[in-house]
Amino acid sequence: MNEEERASVGRAYWQATIRLTIGLLIIWFAVSFGAGILLRDFLDQWSVGGAPLGFWFAQQGAIYVFVVLIFVYCWAMRRIERRFGVRV
C-alpha cells in the first residue's frame, strides 16, 4: 500500500469514527436534554415506577441510555477497526 492509499484509508477510518461519535452524541442529547427537559411536561402524562416519565428520564433514563451507548460505541468501534485493519 503506497502513501496515498494509506492516507485515503486513514481519512475513511476517521470519517467513520466521527460519524459514529456524532450519531451517538445526538442520541444522548435527545434523551438527556430532549426527554428530560424539553419534553418533560408531555412525558409526565405517564409514569415509571410511580415517578413521572419526564422526571424519570432526567434522573435515571439518561444514565441508562448513556451506559447502553458506551457498549454500542465499543461494539461499533471494534467493527470499524476490523474493517480498516487497525490493530491496537
Coordinates of N, CA and C in Angstrom, one line a residue:
M1 N 0.9 -1.2 0.0 CA 0.0 0.0 0.0 C 0.9 1.2 0.0
N2 N 0.7 2.1 -1.0 CA 1.5 3.3 -1.0 C 1.0 4.4 -0.1
E3 N 1.7 5.5 0.0 CA 1.4 6.5 1.0 C 0.1 7.2 0.7
E4 N -0.3 7.3 -0.6 CA -1.6 8.0 -0.9 C -2.8 7.1 -0.5
E5 N -2.6 5.8 -0.7 CA -3.7 4.8 -0.3 C -3.8 4.8 1.2
R6 N -2.7 4.8 1.9 CA -2.7 4.8 3.4 C -3.4 6.0 3.9
A7 N -3.2 7.2 3.3 CA -3.8 8.4 3.7 C -5.3 8.3 3.4
S8 N -5.7 7.8 2.3 CA -7.1 7.6 2.0 C -7.8 6.7 3.0
V9 N -7.2 5.6 3.3 CA -7.8 4.7 4.3 C -7.9 5.4 5.7
G10 N -6.9 6.1 6.0 CA -6.9 6.8 7.3 C -8.0 7.9 7.4
R11 N -8.2 8.6 6.3 CA -9.3 9.5 6.2 C -10.7 8.8 6.4
A12 N -10.8 7.7 5.7 CA -12.1 7.0 5.7 C -12.3 6.4 7.1
Y13 N -11.3 6.0 7.8 CA -11.4 5.5 9.2 C -11.9 6.6 10.1
W14 N -11.3 7.8 10.0 CA -11.7 8.9 10.8 C -13.1 9.4 10.5
Q15 N -13.4 9.4 9.3 CA -14.8 9.8 8.9 C -15.8 8.8 9.6
A16 N -15.5 7.5 9.5 CA -16.4 6.5 10.1 C -16.5 6.7 11.6
T17 N -15.3 7.0 12.2 CA -15.3 7.2 13.7 C -16.0 8.4 14.1
I18 N -15.8 9.5 13.4 CA -16.5 10.8 13.7 C -18.0 10.7 13.5
R19 N -18.4 10.0 12.4 CA -19.9 9.8 12.1 C -20.5 9.0 13.3
L20 N -19.9 7.9 13.7 CA -20.4 7.2 14.8 C -20.5 8.0 16.1
T21 N -19.4 8.7 16.4 CA -19.4 9.5 17.6 C -20.5 10.6 17.6
I22 N -20.7 11.3 16.5 CA -21.7 12.3 16.4 C -23.1 11.7 16.5
G23 N -23.3 10.6 15.9 CA -24.6 9.9 15.9 C -25.0 9.6 17.4
L24 N -24.0 9.0 18.1 CA -24.3 8.6 19.5 C -24.5 9.8 20.4
L25 N -23.7 10.9 20.1 CA -23.9 12.1 20.9 C -25.3 12.7 20.6
I26 N -25.8 12.7 19.4 CA -27.1 13.2 19.1 C -28.2 12.4 19.9
I27 N -28.0 11.1 19.9 CA -29.0 10.2 20.7 C -28.9 10.6 22.1
W28 N -27.7 10.7 22.7 CA -27.6 11.0 24.1 C -28.2 12.4 24.4
F29 N -28.0 13.4 23.5 CA -28.5 14.7 23.7 C -30.1 14.7 23.7
A30 N -30.6 13.9 22.7 CA -32.0 13.8 22.5 C -32.7 13.2 23.8
V31 N -32.0 12.2 24.3 CA -32.6 11.5 25.5 C -32.4 12.4 26.8
S32 N -31.2 12.9 27.0 CA -31.0 13.6 28.2 C -31.6 15.0 28.2
F33 N -31.4 15.8 27.2 CA -31.9 17.1 27.1 C -33.4 17.2 26.6
G34 N -33.6 16.4 25.6 CA -34.9 16.4 25.0 C -36.0 15.8 25.8
A35 N -35.8 14.6 26.3 CA -36.8 13.9 27.1 C -36.8 14.4 28.5
G36 N -35.6 14.7 29.0 CA -35.5 15.2 30.4 C -35.9 16.6 30.7
I37 N -35.8 17.5 29.7 CA -36.1 18.9 29.9 C -37.2 19.4 28.9
L38 N -36.9 19.3 27.6 CA -37.8 19.9 26.6 C -39.2 19.2 26.6
L39 N -39.2 17.9 26.6 CA -40.5 17.1 26.5 C -41.0 16.7 27.9
R40 N -40.4 17.2 29.0 CA -40.8 16.8 30.3 C -42.3 16.9 30.6
D41 N -42.9 18.0 30.3 CA -44.3 18.2 30.6 C -45.1 17.2 29.8
F42 N -44.8 16.9 28.5 CA -45.5 16.0 27.7 C -45.4 14.6 28.3
L43 N -44.1 14.2 28.6 CA -43.9 12.8 29.1 C -44.4 12.6 30.5
D44 N -44.7 13.6 31.2 CA -45.2 13.4 32.6 C -46.6 12.9 32.6
Q45 N -47.2 12.7 31.5 CA -48.5 12.1 31.4 C -48.5 10.6 31.9
W46 N -47.3 10.0 31.7 CA -47.1 8.6 32.0 C -46.1 8.5 33.2
S47 N -46.1 7.4 33.8 CA -45.2 7.2 34.9 C -44.5 5.9 34.9
V48 N -43.3 5.9 35.5 CA -42.5 4.7 35.6 C -42.2 4.4 37.0
G49 N -42.7 3.4 37.6 CA -42.5 3.1 39.0 C -43.0 4.1 39.9
G50 N -44.1 4.8 39.5 CA -44.7 5.8 40.4 C -44.1 7.2 40.1
A51 N -43.0 7.4 39.4 CA -42.4 8.7 39.1 C -42.9 9.1 37.7
P52 N -43.1 10.4 37.5 CA -43.5 10.9 36.1 C -42.4 10.6 35.2
L53 N -42.7 10.2 33.9 CA -41.8 9.8 32.9 C -40.7 10.8 32.6
G54 N -41.1 12.1 32.5 CA -40.1 13.1 32.2 C -39.1 13.3 33.4
F55 N -39.6 13.2 34.6 CA -38.7 13.2 35.8 C -37.8 11.9 35.7
W56 N -38.4 10.8 35.4 CA -37.6 9.5 35.4 C -36.5 9.6 34.3
F57 N -36.7 10.2 33.2 CA -35.7 10.4 32.1 C -34.6 11.3 32.6
A58 N -35.0 12.3 33.3 CA -33.9 13.3 33.8 C -33.1 12.6 34.9
Q59 N -33.7 11.8 35.7 CA -32.9 11.2 36.9 C -32.3 9.9 36.6
Q60 N -33.0 9.0 35.8 CA -32.5 7.6 35.6 C -32.3 7.3 34.1
G61 N -33.2 7.6 33.3 CA -33.2 7.2 31.9 C -32.0 7.6 31.1
A62 N -31.6 8.9 31.3 CA -30.5 9.4 30.6 C -29.2 8.6 31.0
I63 N -29.1 8.2 32.2 CA -27.9 7.5 32.7 C -27.9 6.1 32.1
Y64 N -29.1 5.4 32.1 CA -29.2 4.1 31.4 C -28.9 4.1 30.0
V65 N -29.4 5.1 29.3 CA -29.1 5.3 27.8 C -27.6 5.5 27.6
F66 N -27.0 6.3 28.5 CA -25.6 6.6 28.4 C -24.7 5.3 28.5
V67 N -25.1 4.5 29.5 CA -24.4 3.2 29.6 C -24.6 2.3 28.4
V68 N -25.8 2.2 27.9 CA -26.0 1.4 26.7 C -25.2 2.0 25.5
L69 N -25.1 3.3 25.4 CA -24.3 3.9 24.3 C -22.9 3.6 24.4
I70 N -22.3 3.5 25.6 CA -20.9 3.1 25.8 C -20.7 1.7 25.2
F71 N -21.6 0.8 25.5 CA -21.4 -0.6 24.9 C -21.6 -0.6 23.4
V72 N -22.5 0.2 22.9 CA -22.7 0.3 21.4 C -21.5 0.9 20.8
Y73 N -20.9 1.9 21.4 CA -19.7 2.6 20.9 C -18.5 1.5 20.8
C74 N -18.3 0.8 21.9 CA -17.3 -0.2 21.9 C -17.5 -1.3 20.8
W75 N -18.7 -1.7 20.6 CA -19.0 -2.7 19.6 C -18.8 -2.2 18.2
A76 N -19.3 -1.0 18.0 CA -19.2 -0.3 16.7 C -17.7 0.0 16.3
M77 N -17.0 0.5 17.3 CA -15.6 0.8 17.0 C -14.8 -0.5 16.7
R78 N -15.1 -1.6 17.4 CA -14.4 -2.8 17.1 C -14.7 -3.2 15.6
R79 N -15.9 -3.0 15.2 CA -16.2 -3.3 13.8 C -15.5 -2.4 12.8
I80 N -15.5 -1.1 13.1 CA -14.8 -0.2 12.3 C -13.3 -0.5 12.2
E81 N -12.7 -0.8 13.3 CA -11.2 -1.1 13.4 C -10.9 -2.4 12.5
R82 N -11.8 -3.4 12.6 CA -11.6 -4.6 11.9 C -11.8 -4.3 10.4
R83 N -12.7 -3.4 10.0 CA -13.0 -3.1 8.6 C -11.8 -2.4 8.0
F84 N -11.1 -1.5 8.8 CA -10.0 -0.8 8.2 C -8.6 -1.4 8.6
G85 N -8.6 -2.5 9.3 CA -7.4 -3.2 9.6 C -6.6 -2.5 10.7
V86 N -7.2 -1.8 11.6 CA -6.5 -1.1 12.7 C -6.2 -2.1 13.8
R87 N -4.9 -2.2 14.2 CA -4.6 -3.1 15.3 C -4.2 -2.2 16.5
V88 N -4.6 -2.6 17.6 CA -4.3 -1.8 18.8 C -3.4 -2.6 19.7

